[in-house]
Amino acid sequence: VSLDDIQGNVICGYANDHAHYVFARVIDPAAVRGWLGEALGRITFNSSWGAHRPEHTLNVAFTHAGLLALGVPDERLHGLGAFRAGMAARAELIGDAAESAPDTWPQELRGNHLLLTLTAWTPHALDGARAELTERLSDPASGLSISHMQPAKTLPQGREHFGFSDGFSQPSIAGASTGPRAGEGTLRLLWGWRAIALGEFILGHRDEGGLAAPAPEGPLGRDSTFMVVRKLEQDVARFRAYTAEQARIHDRDPAWIAAKMVGRWQNGSSLVDYPDGPGPDASDPEARERINRFKYGDDPHGHACPLGAHVRRAQPRDALGWQGRLTQRHRLLRRGMSYGAPLEPKRTDPDGDERGLMFVCFGASLERQFEFVQRQWLGDGNVFGLGADRDPLAAGAIDQVGSSEPRGMVIQGRRPLFLAPLPRFVTTRGGDYFLLPGREGLEALAAGRT
Ligand code: HEM
């Protein structure tokens, strides 16, 4: 199987530190097809990413409305419920209510047709690429209108705004040149790890169930994948104030409380491997090899990593039994990046700036992967024996039974701790579901032959 014609950043993350997410709408479909034909040579594919790392990258994805605007017949997109509906229409299901509800999202992050993602390893390279792209797109002859430009940047040491090392636990993909390193992939029946079927991430290939996920008909269904984009604002002051207060009440360190909520230490080391204090840093190459080599079977009651911690919910590994077989159909390739400047260290009151995570993930099924994880594992505690408790970081505002009442979190242990009801640390500011076509799909779109 050749992976060459899949767009870049899917099979293998770029690990570039600077990005611009450019949201746009189609004004003149014929002109956009012309622009796309011309841009094709500049789009980054998996094959562009060999020994020579490009200085900057360009990728393009389309919403359902975007594909229709470009003349794709609707019947070619049947059976794609969540994609067709769009993220805003799925708000109730994924918990985007109250302050996260789509009617509070800024207009420019709603009803978009295209997402152009630029990344680069230096700010200078990004600036150059951005200037060129915006100049081209601001010419009415491109047929596009830019609705929103969102810069993003990796924070020092690869940390997200709450202070945790992020992005290194990813599934290994069968046929890709990397992995599986232990813990990336899926558990084997007896021991070890194996890579996950390509069809879990790329349309048109067999998935872990031996079938291919529903895909657009024709060229758009080849070498393509679905992309979830969510602008998630993080209230860092509130997070710090909460963890400090709970630490005071329970006579613990705030970093310990925060680590128990996330399920890893700030430096990325696992609570299962290092229950009493941080182990080696995630940025250390040797530690990185081992950083995912743990199972929750070694910590069945959550005394090391709480049953409701973010990483344990988001990928329960073997925690649901059956050698991890219940989790392998719900894996996400995460490729997000932080936006906004970090809050000053130690500050626990808001500074008025906006910051958060441009959450991006890829997968062959929006329903079975992103939406399932968001709703069943982050938005509810039932399957973990935690009632209706939600994820301490990233749950939606409502749970399965439609309640928006804040809930606490239990830190299991010989003497369990009960954290006070969790305020909202993360608010959805906008987002959408996109299709990221492969080379053939892009060519067909440019030629109007979809
Ligand atoms: C602002 C919101 C969020 C923050 C701050 C956050 C933070 C983190 C951190 C620090 C990690 C551990 C590092 C790693 O494993 O790479 C992690 C892991 C993960 N997160 Fe999030 N996250 C957020 C939202 C989400 C959402 C919305 C989802 C899915 C719907 C999600 C899914 C995952 C998954 C699948 C893992 C990997 C777990 C594993 O493989 O062990 N996260 N997150």
mmCIF file of N, CA and C in Angstrom, residues 2 21 54 61 94 98 104 133 236 255 268 334 344 359 374 409 411 423 426 434:
data_model
loop_
_atom_site.group_PDB
_atom_site.id
_atom_site.type_symbol
_atom_site.label_atom_id
_atom_site.label_comp_id
_atom_site.label_asym_id
_atom_site.label_seq_id
_atom_site.Cartn_x
_atom_site.Cartn_y
_atom_site.Cartn_z
ATOM 1 N N SER A 2 0.598 2.186 -0.895
ATOM 2 C CA SER A 2 1.392 3.408 -0.889
ATOM 3 C C SER A 2 0.683 4.485 -0.065
ATOM 4 N N TYR A 21 -3.885 28.702 10.919
ATOM 5 C CA TYR A 21 -5.080 28.025 10.420
ATOM 6 C C TYR A 21 -5.910 29.091 9.712
ATOM 7 N N PRO A 54 10.478 19.895 4.380
ATOM 8 C CA PRO A 54 10.196 21.192 3.766
ATOM 9 C C PRO A 54 10.201 22.306 4.815
ATOM 10 N N ALA A 61 -8.328 21.365 3.616
ATOM 11 C CA ALA A 61 -9.433 20.481 3.998
ATOM 12 C C ALA A 61 -10.760 21.202 3.750
ATOM 13 N N ILE A 94 -22.038 16.250 21.670
ATOM 14 C CA ILE A 94 -20.647 16.299 22.149
ATOM 15 C C ILE A 94 -20.468 17.270 23.316
ATOM 16 N N ALA A 98 -24.169 25.768 26.867
ATOM 17 C CA ALA A 98 -23.914 26.956 27.699
ATOM 18 C C ALA A 98 -22.815 27.817 27.070
ATOM 19 N N THR A 104 -22.692 30.941 20.609
ATOM 20 C CA THR A 104 -21.750 31.908 21.200
ATOM 21 C C THR A 104 -20.453 31.978 20.382
ATOM 22 N N LEU A 133 0.440 33.414 0.767
ATOM 23 C CA LEU A 133 -0.910 32.831 0.679
ATOM 24 C C LEU A 133 -1.985 33.908 0.792
ATOM 25 N N VAL A 236 -6.534 29.316 32.344
ATOM 26 C CA VAL A 236 -5.371 28.861 33.112
ATOM 27 C C VAL A 236 -5.413 29.394 34.539
ATOM 28 N N ALA A 255 0.773 20.827 42.144
ATOM 29 C CA ALA A 255 1.232 20.066 40.967
ATOM 30 C C ALA A 255 0.772 18.615 41.057
ATOM 31 N N GLY A 268 5.346 14.753 31.548
ATOM 32 C CA GLY A 268 4.886 13.704 30.646
ATOM 33 C C GLY A 268 5.005 12.298 31.212
ATOM 34 N N ARG A 334 -3.742 12.859 17.196
ATOM 35 C CA ARG A 334 -3.862 14.260 17.620
ATOM 36 C C ARG A 334 -2.732 15.100 17.034
ATOM 37 N N GLU A 344 1.516 34.303 32.853
ATOM 38 C CA GLU A 344 2.756 34.405 33.643
ATOM 39 C C GLU A 344 2.807 33.317 34.710
ATOM 40 N N PHE A 359 -7.333 22.275 18.933
ATOM 41 C CA PHE A 359 -7.377 20.811 18.958
ATOM 42 C C PHE A 359 -7.627 20.316 17.539
ATOM 43 N N GLN A 374 -15.318 11.886 22.965
ATOM 44 C CA GLN A 374 -15.797 13.115 23.591
ATOM 45 C C GLN A 374 -17.049 12.849 24.441
ATOM 46 N N MET A 409 -14.317 15.212 41.379
ATOM 47 C CA MET A 409 -13.503 14.110 40.869
ATOM 48 C C MET A 409 -12.966 13.346 42.074
ATOM 49 N N ILE A 411 -10.027 11.121 43.598
ATOM 50 C CA ILE A 411 -8.657 10.633 43.438
ATOM 51 C C ILE A 411 -8.570 9.375 44.292
ATOM 52 N N PRO A 423 -14.947 23.574 38.188
ATOM 53 C CA PRO A 423 -15.445 24.648 37.332
ATOM 54 C C PRO A 423 -15.031 24.362 35.896
ATOM 55 N N VAL A 426 -12.183 24.616 30.269
ATOM 56 C CA VAL A 426 -12.036 24.646 28.805
ATOM 57 C C VAL A 426 -13.385 24.993 28.172
ATOM 58 N N PHE A 434 -13.990 18.424 8.929
ATOM 59 C CA PHE A 434 -13.482 18.598 7.568
ATOM 60 C C PHE A 434 -13.135 17.241 6.947
#
